[in-house]
Each structure stands twice: as structure tokens, then as C-alpha cells.
Amino acid sequence: VGALGADAAGESLREQKRYVEARPLLERAFALLTRIHGPSHFQTLSAQNALTDTLVGMGDDVAAEKQARALLATMQALPDGHGDHGAARSLLAKILVHEKRFAEAERELNEAWSAQKMYTTHIDEPTDLIRDHMALYAAWGKLQLVEQWRAELPAGAAVEPGS
């Protein structure tokens, strides 16, 4: 299976939450795309993001954090505003919340919030980051901050995606 075939198959399995099956395909896709295009190519970064998300889904926090930090470093090194606009930091923050490293997760989410305000390209990004802040503060037991972030949700936006 080639890079794009492995990536497509892995993405499909990841979306079905079949993480154990998705992981080797996404690892293969990421390795091949890195070799073909280099680490900062869009397809490579997309594959790395999918692999990281799969590792999160599997509960492999150590591997997920390593991939998330590498993804963030690559994104930040891209020139002329083409770097991370919050998504990589948000993914890292989700891992840190799961590990109960709340203060570090808060720093990452606040950086993500600042970045997305400057570069938002996807309509759901601000709402997703608001939800991520709410999840952080709920896990941390800071319910007043949950409510402050809930007030930031756009009118009609569901508290949970898809609800």
C-alpha cells in the first residue's frame, strides 16, 4: 500500500474509532510522506495529525504527546504565517488534560486561542477551542471558568460537537 492509500485507509479507520487498525496504516503513511515530501509538506503534517489523534484515541499518551510536540515544532517553523494556527496546540492540550497536567494545558490552549484569532481559516476552529477550554476547566474543577467559556460559544452552537 502506498502513502496515500495507507493514509486514506488509516483516516477511514480512525474516523470509525478503529484506532488499533488505523495506527499501523497512519504510521506507514506518515513515514512514507515524510520521505517523499519532507516533514513540513501539507500531506505529511495532515498524516502526522491523524496519527497523533489516533494515539490519543488509543490512550497512548506518551506517544501522542511526542507526536503532538513534534507536529507543533514543525508547524511553528513554517514561514510567513503558514504555521500552527492553534490546531496543533489544541491537540497537545487535550493530551495534557488527559494526563491531568492542567496548567500546561491551559498555557497551550491560551496560545491556541491567540493564534486562531489571528489566522482562523476554518469556521469551527473558535468554537472547537471554546469547547476545549470548557473541557479543561471541567476536568480541573474550575466550574466558574467553564461558564465563562460557555458564554463565548456562538449563538446556537452546541456545547458538544454533533449535539
JSON list of C-alpha atoms in Angstrom, two decimals:
[
{"chain": "A", "resi": 1, "resn": "VAL", "atom": "CA", "xyz": [0.00, 0.00, 0.00]},
{"chain": "A", "resi": 2, "resn": "GLY", "atom": "CA", "xyz": [1.36, 3.40, -1.00]},
{"chain": "A", "resi": 3, "resn": "ALA", "atom": "CA", "xyz": [1.45, 6.54, 1.13]},
{"chain": "A", "resi": 4, "resn": "LEU", "atom": "CA", "xyz": [-1.87, 7.97, 0.02]},
{"chain": "A", "resi": 5, "resn": "GLY", "atom": "CA", "xyz": [-3.64, 4.61, 0.15]},
{"chain": "A", "resi": 6, "resn": "ALA", "atom": "CA", "xyz": [-2.35, 3.97, 3.67]},
{"chain": "A", "resi": 7, "resn": "ASP", "atom": "CA", "xyz": [-3.34, 7.49, 4.68]},
{"chain": "A", "resi": 8, "resn": "ALA", "atom": "CA", "xyz": [-6.87, 7.19, 3.27]},
{"chain": "A", "resi": 9, "resn": "ALA", "atom": "CA", "xyz": [-7.43, 3.75, 4.79]},
{"chain": "A", "resi": 10, "resn": "GLY", "atom": "CA", "xyz": [-6.00, 4.86, 8.13]},
{"chain": "A", "resi": 11, "resn": "GLU", "atom": "CA", "xyz": [-8.13, 8.01, 8.15]},
{"chain": "A", "resi": 12, "resn": "SER", "atom": "CA", "xyz": [-11.24, 5.98, 7.43]},
{"chain": "A", "resi": 13, "resn": "LEU", "atom": "CA", "xyz": [-10.50, 3.60, 10.29]},
{"chain": "A", "resi": 14, "resn": "ARG", "atom": "CA", "xyz": [-9.65, 6.49, 12.63]},
{"chain": "A", "resi": 15, "resn": "GLU", "atom": "CA", "xyz": [-12.97, 8.17, 11.87]},
{"chain": "A", "resi": 16, "resn": "GLN", "atom": "CA", "xyz": [-14.66, 4.88, 12.81]},
{"chain": "A", "resi": 17, "resn": "LYS", "atom": "CA", "xyz": [-12.64, 4.89, 16.07]},
{"chain": "A", "resi": 18, "resn": "ARG", "atom": "CA", "xyz": [-10.87, 1.70, 14.99]},
{"chain": "A", "resi": 19, "resn": "TYR", "atom": "CA", "xyz": [-7.61, 3.04, 16.33]},
{"chain": "A", "resi": 20, "resn": "VAL", "atom": "CA", "xyz": [-5.66, -0.21, 16.67]},
{"chain": "A", "resi": 21, "resn": "GLU", "atom": "CA", "xyz": [-6.23, -0.96, 12.97]},
{"chain": "A", "resi": 22, "resn": "ALA", "atom": "CA", "xyz": [-5.63, 2.66, 11.93]},
{"chain": "A", "resi": 23, "resn": "ARG", "atom": "CA", "xyz": [-2.32, 3.10, 13.74]},
{"chain": "A", "resi": 24, "resn": "PRO", "atom": "CA", "xyz": [-0.01, 0.99, 11.53]},
{"chain": "A", "resi": 25, "resn": "LEU", "atom": "CA", "xyz": [-1.52, 2.46, 8.37]},
{"chain": "A", "resi": 26, "resn": "LEU", "atom": "CA", "xyz": [-1.11, 6.01, 9.61]},
{"chain": "A", "resi": 27, "resn": "GLU", "atom": "CA", "xyz": [2.43, 5.30, 10.83]},
{"chain": "A", "resi": 28, "resn": "ARG", "atom": "CA", "xyz": [3.26, 3.97, 7.37]},
{"chain": "A", "resi": 29, "resn": "ALA", "atom": "CA", "xyz": [1.62, 6.93, 5.64]},
{"chain": "A", "resi": 30, "resn": "PHE", "atom": "CA", "xyz": [3.44, 9.42, 7.85]},
{"chain": "A", "resi": 31, "resn": "ALA", "atom": "CA", "xyz": [6.82, 7.72, 7.30]},
{"chain": "A", "resi": 32, "resn": "LEU", "atom": "CA", "xyz": [6.35, 7.50, 3.53]},
{"chain": "A", "resi": 33, "resn": "LEU", "atom": "CA", "xyz": [5.04, 11.05, 3.17]},
{"chain": "A", "resi": 34, "resn": "THR", "atom": "CA", "xyz": [7.94, 12.37, 5.26]},
{"chain": "A", "resi": 35, "resn": "ARG", "atom": "CA", "xyz": [10.37, 10.56, 2.97]},
{"chain": "A", "resi": 36, "resn": "ILE", "atom": "CA", "xyz": [8.59, 11.69, -0.22]},
{"chain": "A", "resi": 37, "resn": "HIS", "atom": "CA", "xyz": [7.68, 15.28, 0.61]},
{"chain": "A", "resi": 38, "resn": "GLY", "atom": "CA", "xyz": [9.63, 16.17, 3.73]},
{"chain": "A", "resi": 39, "resn": "PRO", "atom": "CA", "xyz": [8.35, 16.93, 7.22]},
{"chain": "A", "resi": 40, "resn": "SER", "atom": "CA", "xyz": [6.70, 20.28, 6.50]},
{"chain": "A", "resi": 41, "resn": "HIS", "atom": "CA", "xyz": [4.56, 19.33, 3.50]},
{"chain": "A", "resi": 42, "resn": "PHE", "atom": "CA", "xyz": [0.79, 19.65, 4.00]},
{"chain": "A", "resi": 43, "resn": "GLN", "atom": "CA", "xyz": [0.14, 15.94, 3.38]},
{"chain": "A", "resi": 44, "resn": "THR", "atom": "CA", "xyz": [2.87, 14.94, 5.82]},
{"chain": "A", "resi": 45, "resn": "LEU", "atom": "CA", "xyz": [1.52, 17.27, 8.51]},
{"chain": "A", "resi": 46, "resn": "SER", "atom": "CA", "xyz": [-2.00, 16.02, 7.93]},
{"chain": "A", "resi": 47, "resn": "ALA", "atom": "CA", "xyz": [-0.84, 12.41, 8.31]},
{"chain": "A", "resi": 48, "resn": "GLN", "atom": "CA", "xyz": [1.08, 13.27, 11.47]},
{"chain": "A", "resi": 49, "resn": "ASN", "atom": "CA", "xyz": [-2.00, 14.99, 12.89]},
{"chain": "A", "resi": 50, "resn": "ALA", "atom": "CA", "xyz": [-4.15, 11.93, 12.12]},
{"chain": "A", "resi": 51, "resn": "LEU", "atom": "CA", "xyz": [-1.54, 9.63, 13.69]},
{"chain": "A", "resi": 52, "resn": "THR", "atom": "CA", "xyz": [-1.42, 11.81, 16.81]},
{"chain": "A", "resi": 53, "resn": "ASP", "atom": "CA", "xyz": [-5.21, 11.83, 17.07]},
{"chain": "A", "resi": 54, "resn": "THR", "atom": "CA", "xyz": [-5.20, 8.04, 16.72]},
{"chain": "A", "resi": 55, "resn": "LEU", "atom": "CA", "xyz": [-2.67, 7.69, 19.52]},
{"chain": "A", "resi": 56, "resn": "VAL", "atom": "CA", "xyz": [-4.90, 9.89, 21.69]},
{"chain": "A", "resi": 57, "resn": "GLY", "atom": "CA", "xyz": [-7.87, 7.67, 20.87]},
{"chain": "A", "resi": 58, "resn": "MET", "atom": "CA", "xyz": [-5.86, 4.61, 21.86]},
{"chain": "A", "resi": 59, "resn": "GLY", "atom": "CA", "xyz": [-4.88, 6.20, 25.16]},
{"chain": "A", "resi": 60, "resn": "ASP", "atom": "CA", "xyz": [-1.16, 6.11, 24.31]},
{"chain": "A", "resi": 61, "resn": "ASP", "atom": "CA", "xyz": [-0.46, 9.49, 25.90]},
{"chain": "A", "resi": 62, "resn": "VAL", "atom": "CA", "xyz": [3.33, 9.16, 25.82]},
{"chain": "A", "resi": 63, "resn": "ALA", "atom": "CA", "xyz": [3.48, 8.52, 22.07]},
{"chain": "A", "resi": 64, "resn": "ALA", "atom": "CA", "xyz": [0.69, 11.03, 21.40]},
{"chain": "A", "resi": 65, "resn": "GLU", "atom": "CA", "xyz": [2.46, 13.79, 23.30]},
{"chain": "A", "resi": 66, "resn": "LYS", "atom": "CA", "xyz": [5.73, 13.09, 21.49]},
{"chain": "A", "resi": 67, "resn": "GLN", "atom": "CA", "xyz": [3.98, 13.31, 18.09]},
{"chain": "A", "resi": 68, "resn": "ALA", "atom": "CA", "xyz": [1.99, 16.41, 19.11]},
{"chain": "A", "resi": 69, "resn": "ARG", "atom": "CA", "xyz": [5.12, 18.26, 20.23]},
{"chain": "A", "resi": 70, "resn": "ALA", "atom": "CA", "xyz": [6.95, 17.31, 17.02]},
{"chain": "A", "resi": 71, "resn": "LEU", "atom": "CA", "xyz": [3.96, 18.42, 14.94]},
{"chain": "A", "resi": 72, "resn": "LEU", "atom": "CA", "xyz": [3.77, 21.73, 16.80]},
{"chain": "A", "resi": 73, "resn": "ALA", "atom": "CA", "xyz": [7.50, 22.36, 16.35]},
{"chain": "A", "resi": 74, "resn": "THR", "atom": "CA", "xyz": [7.28, 21.69, 12.61]},
{"chain": "A", "resi": 75, "resn": "MET", "atom": "CA", "xyz": [4.21, 23.90, 12.24]},
{"chain": "A", "resi": 76, "resn": "GLN", "atom": "CA", "xyz": [5.82, 26.75, 14.16]},
{"chain": "A", "resi": 77, "resn": "ALA", "atom": "CA", "xyz": [8.91, 26.60, 11.95]},
{"chain": "A", "resi": 78, "resn": "LEU", "atom": "CA", "xyz": [6.90, 27.22, 8.76]},
{"chain": "A", "resi": 79, "resn": "PRO", "atom": "CA", "xyz": [7.47, 30.70, 7.29]},
{"chain": "A", "resi": 80, "resn": "ASP", "atom": "CA", "xyz": [5.12, 33.60, 6.68]},
{"chain": "A", "resi": 81, "resn": "GLY", "atom": "CA", "xyz": [2.18, 32.71, 8.87]},
{"chain": "A", "resi": 82, "resn": "HIS", "atom": "CA", "xyz": [1.71, 29.23, 7.40]},
{"chain": "A", "resi": 83, "resn": "GLY", "atom": "CA", "xyz": [2.44, 27.61, 10.74]},
{"chain": "A", "resi": 84, "resn": "ASP", "atom": "CA", "xyz": [0.20, 26.44, 13.52]},
{"chain": "A", "resi": 85, "resn": "HIS", "atom": "CA", "xyz": [-2.96, 28.45, 13.89]},
{"chain": "A", "resi": 86, "resn": "GLY", "atom": "CA", "xyz": [-4.00, 26.70, 17.06]},
{"chain": "A", "resi": 87, "resn": "ALA", "atom": "CA", "xyz": [-4.89, 23.17, 16.00]},
{"chain": "A", "resi": 88, "resn": "ALA", "atom": "CA", "xyz": [-1.61, 21.50, 16.97]},
{"chain": "A", "resi": 89, "resn": "ARG", "atom": "CA", "xyz": [-1.55, 23.30, 20.33]},
{"chain": "A", "resi": 90, "resn": "SER", "atom": "CA", "xyz": [-5.16, 22.30, 20.94]},
{"chain": "A", "resi": 91, "resn": "LEU", "atom": "CA", "xyz": [-4.35, 18.66, 20.21]},
{"chain": "A", "resi": 92, "resn": "LEU", "atom": "CA", "xyz": [-1.38, 18.81, 22.60]},
{"chain": "A", "resi": 93, "resn": "ALA", "atom": "CA", "xyz": [-3.59, 20.43, 25.25]},
{"chain": "A", "resi": 94, "resn": "LYS", "atom": "CA", "xyz": [-6.13, 17.59, 25.01]},
{"chain": "A", "resi": 95, "resn": "ILE", "atom": "CA", "xyz": [-3.34, 15.13, 25.76]},
{"chain": "A", "resi": 96, "resn": "LEU", "atom": "CA", "xyz": [-2.15, 17.22, 28.70]},
{"chain": "A", "resi": 97, "resn": "VAL", "atom": "CA", "xyz": [-5.69, 17.41, 30.12]},
{"chain": "A", "resi": 98, "resn": "HIS", "atom": "CA", "xyz": [-5.93, 13.63, 29.93]},
{"chain": "A", "resi": 99, "resn": "GLU", "atom": "CA", "xyz": [-2.62, 13.45, 31.81]},
{"chain": "A", "resi": 100, "resn": "LYS", "atom": "CA", "xyz": [-4.03, 15.93, 34.38]},
{"chain": "A", "resi": 101, "resn": "ARG", "atom": "CA", "xyz": [-1.32, 18.47, 33.54]},
{"chain": "A", "resi": 102, "resn": "PHE", "atom": "CA", "xyz": [-3.87, 21.25, 33.67]},
{"chain": "A", "resi": 103, "resn": "ALA", "atom": "CA", "xyz": [-1.66, 24.35, 33.99]},
{"chain": "A", "resi": 104, "resn": "GLU", "atom": "CA", "xyz": [0.41, 23.29, 30.98]},
{"chain": "A", "resi": 105, "resn": "ALA", "atom": "CA", "xyz": [-2.76, 22.50, 29.01]},
{"chain": "A", "resi": 106, "resn": "GLU", "atom": "CA", "xyz": [-4.14, 25.93, 29.90]},
{"chain": "A", "resi": 107, "resn": "ARG", "atom": "CA", "xyz": [-1.00, 27.63, 28.54]},
{"chain": "A", "resi": 108, "resn": "GLU", "atom": "CA", "xyz": [-1.25, 25.68, 25.27]},
{"chain": "A", "resi": 109, "resn": "LEU", "atom": "CA", "xyz": [-4.96, 26.44, 24.85]},
{"chain": "A", "resi": 110, "resn": "ASN", "atom": "CA", "xyz": [-4.42, 30.13, 25.56]},
{"chain": "A", "resi": 111, "resn": "GLU", "atom": "CA", "xyz": [-1.68, 30.20, 22.92]},
{"chain": "A", "resi": 112, "resn": "ALA", "atom": "CA", "xyz": [-4.00, 28.35, 20.52]},
{"chain": "A", "resi": 113, "resn": "TRP", "atom": "CA", "xyz": [-6.76, 30.89, 21.21]},
{"chain": "A", "resi": 114, "resn": "SER", "atom": "CA", "xyz": [-4.40, 33.80, 20.47]},
{"chain": "A", "resi": 115, "resn": "ALA", "atom": "CA", "xyz": [-3.16, 32.14, 17.27]},
{"chain": "A", "resi": 116, "resn": "GLN", "atom": "CA", "xyz": [-6.60, 31.27, 15.90]},
{"chain": "A", "resi": 117, "resn": "LYS", "atom": "CA", "xyz": [-7.83, 34.83, 16.44]},
{"chain": "A", "resi": 118, "resn": "MET", "atom": "CA", "xyz": [-5.14, 36.00, 14.03]},
{"chain": "A", "resi": 119, "resn": "TYR", "atom": "CA", "xyz": [-5.41, 33.23, 11.44]},
{"chain": "A", "resi": 120, "resn": "THR", "atom": "CA", "xyz": [-8.78, 31.49, 11.60]},
{"chain": "A", "resi": 121, "resn": "THR", "atom": "CA", "xyz": [-9.35, 29.64, 8.36]},
{"chain": "A", "resi": 122, "resn": "HIS", "atom": "CA", "xyz": [-11.97, 27.14, 9.45]},
{"chain": "A", "resi": 123, "resn": "ILE", "atom": "CA", "xyz": [-15.36, 28.24, 10.75]},
{"chain": "A", "resi": 124, "resn": "ASP", "atom": "CA", "xyz": [-15.38, 25.65, 13.58]},
{"chain": "A", "resi": 125, "resn": "GLU", "atom": "CA", "xyz": [-11.94, 26.46, 15.00]},
{"chain": "A", "resi": 126, "resn": "PRO", "atom": "CA", "xyz": [-13.04, 29.13, 17.52]},
{"chain": "A", "resi": 127, "resn": "THR", "atom": "CA", "xyz": [-15.98, 27.00, 18.69]},
{"chain": "A", "resi": 128, "resn": "ASP", "atom": "CA", "xyz": [-13.74, 23.94, 19.00]},
{"chain": "A", "resi": 129, "resn": "LEU", "atom": "CA", "xyz": [-11.23, 25.89, 21.08]},
{"chain": "A", "resi": 130, "resn": "ILE", "atom": "CA", "xyz": [-14.01, 27.20, 23.33]},
{"chain": "A", "resi": 131, "resn": "ARG", "atom": "CA", "xyz": [-15.14, 23.61, 23.88]},
{"chain": "A", "resi": 132, "resn": "ASP", "atom": "CA", "xyz": [-11.54, 22.58, 24.57]},
{"chain": "A", "resi": 133, "resn": "HIS", "atom": "CA", "xyz": [-11.25, 25.31, 27.22]},
{"chain": "A", "resi": 134, "resn": "MET", "atom": "CA", "xyz": [-14.53, 24.16, 28.75]},
{"chain": "A", "resi": 135, "resn": "ALA", "atom": "CA", "xyz": [-13.30, 20.55, 28.88]},
{"chain": "A", "resi": 136, "resn": "LEU", "atom": "CA", "xyz": [-10.04, 21.65, 30.51]},
{"chain": "A", "resi": 137, "resn": "TYR", "atom": "CA", "xyz": [-11.76, 23.64, 33.22]},
{"chain": "A", "resi": 138, "resn": "ALA", "atom": "CA", "xyz": [-14.37, 20.95, 33.84]},
{"chain": "A", "resi": 139, "resn": "ALA", "atom": "CA", "xyz": [-11.62, 18.35, 34.32]},
{"chain": "A", "resi": 140, "resn": "TRP", "atom": "CA", "xyz": [-9.69, 20.79, 36.51]},
{"chain": "A", "resi": 141, "resn": "GLY", "atom": "CA", "xyz": [-12.76, 21.52, 38.63]},
{"chain": "A", "resi": 142, "resn": "LYS", "atom": "CA", "xyz": [-12.85, 25.23, 37.74]},
{"chain": "A", "resi": 143, "resn": "LEU", "atom": "CA", "xyz": [-16.55, 25.44, 37.02]},
{"chain": "A", "resi": 144, "resn": "GLN", "atom": "CA", "xyz": [-16.70, 29.24, 37.00]},
{"chain": "A", "resi": 145, "resn": "LEU", "atom": "CA", "xyz": [-14.25, 29.24, 34.10]},
{"chain": "A", "resi": 146, "resn": "VAL", "atom": "CA", "xyz": [-16.34, 26.59, 32.32]},
{"chain": "A", "resi": 147, "resn": "GLU", "atom": "CA", "xyz": [-19.26, 29.01, 32.46]},
{"chain": "A", "resi": 148, "resn": "GLN", "atom": "CA", "xyz": [-17.15, 31.95, 31.29]},
{"chain": "A", "resi": 149, "resn": "TRP", "atom": "CA", "xyz": [-16.07, 29.98, 28.22]},
{"chain": "A", "resi": 150, "resn": "ARG", "atom": "CA", "xyz": [-19.60, 28.67, 27.65]},
{"chain": "A", "resi": 151, "resn": "ALA", "atom": "CA", "xyz": [-20.70, 32.30, 27.36]},
{"chain": "A", "resi": 152, "resn": "GLU", "atom": "CA", "xyz": [-18.24, 32.66, 24.45]},
{"chain": "A", "resi": 153, "resn": "LEU", "atom": "CA", "xyz": [-19.99, 29.97, 22.35]},
{"chain": "A", "resi": 154, "resn": "PRO", "atom": "CA", "xyz": [-21.68, 31.44, 19.29]},
{"chain": "A", "resi": 155, "resn": "ALA", "atom": "CA", "xyz": [-25.46, 31.57, 19.43]},
{"chain": "A", "resi": 156, "resn": "GLY", "atom": "CA", "xyz": [-26.91, 28.19, 18.51]},
{"chain": "A", "resi": 157, "resn": "ALA", "atom": "CA", "xyz": [-23.59, 26.32, 18.93]},
{"chain": "A", "resi": 158, "resn": "ALA", "atom": "CA", "xyz": [-23.89, 23.03, 20.75]},
{"chain": "A", "resi": 159, "resn": "VAL", "atom": "CA", "xyz": [-21.80, 22.55, 23.87]},
{"chain": "A", "resi": 160, "resn": "GLU", "atom": "CA", "xyz": [-20.64, 19.19, 22.49]},
{"chain": "A", "resi": 161, "resn": "PRO", "atom": "CA", "xyz": [-19.81, 18.68, 18.81]},
{"chain": "A", "resi": 162, "resn": "GLY", "atom": "CA", "xyz": [-22.62, 16.96, 16.98]},
{"chain": "A", "resi": 163, "resn": "SER", "atom": "CA", "xyz": [-25.22, 17.63, 19.67]}
]
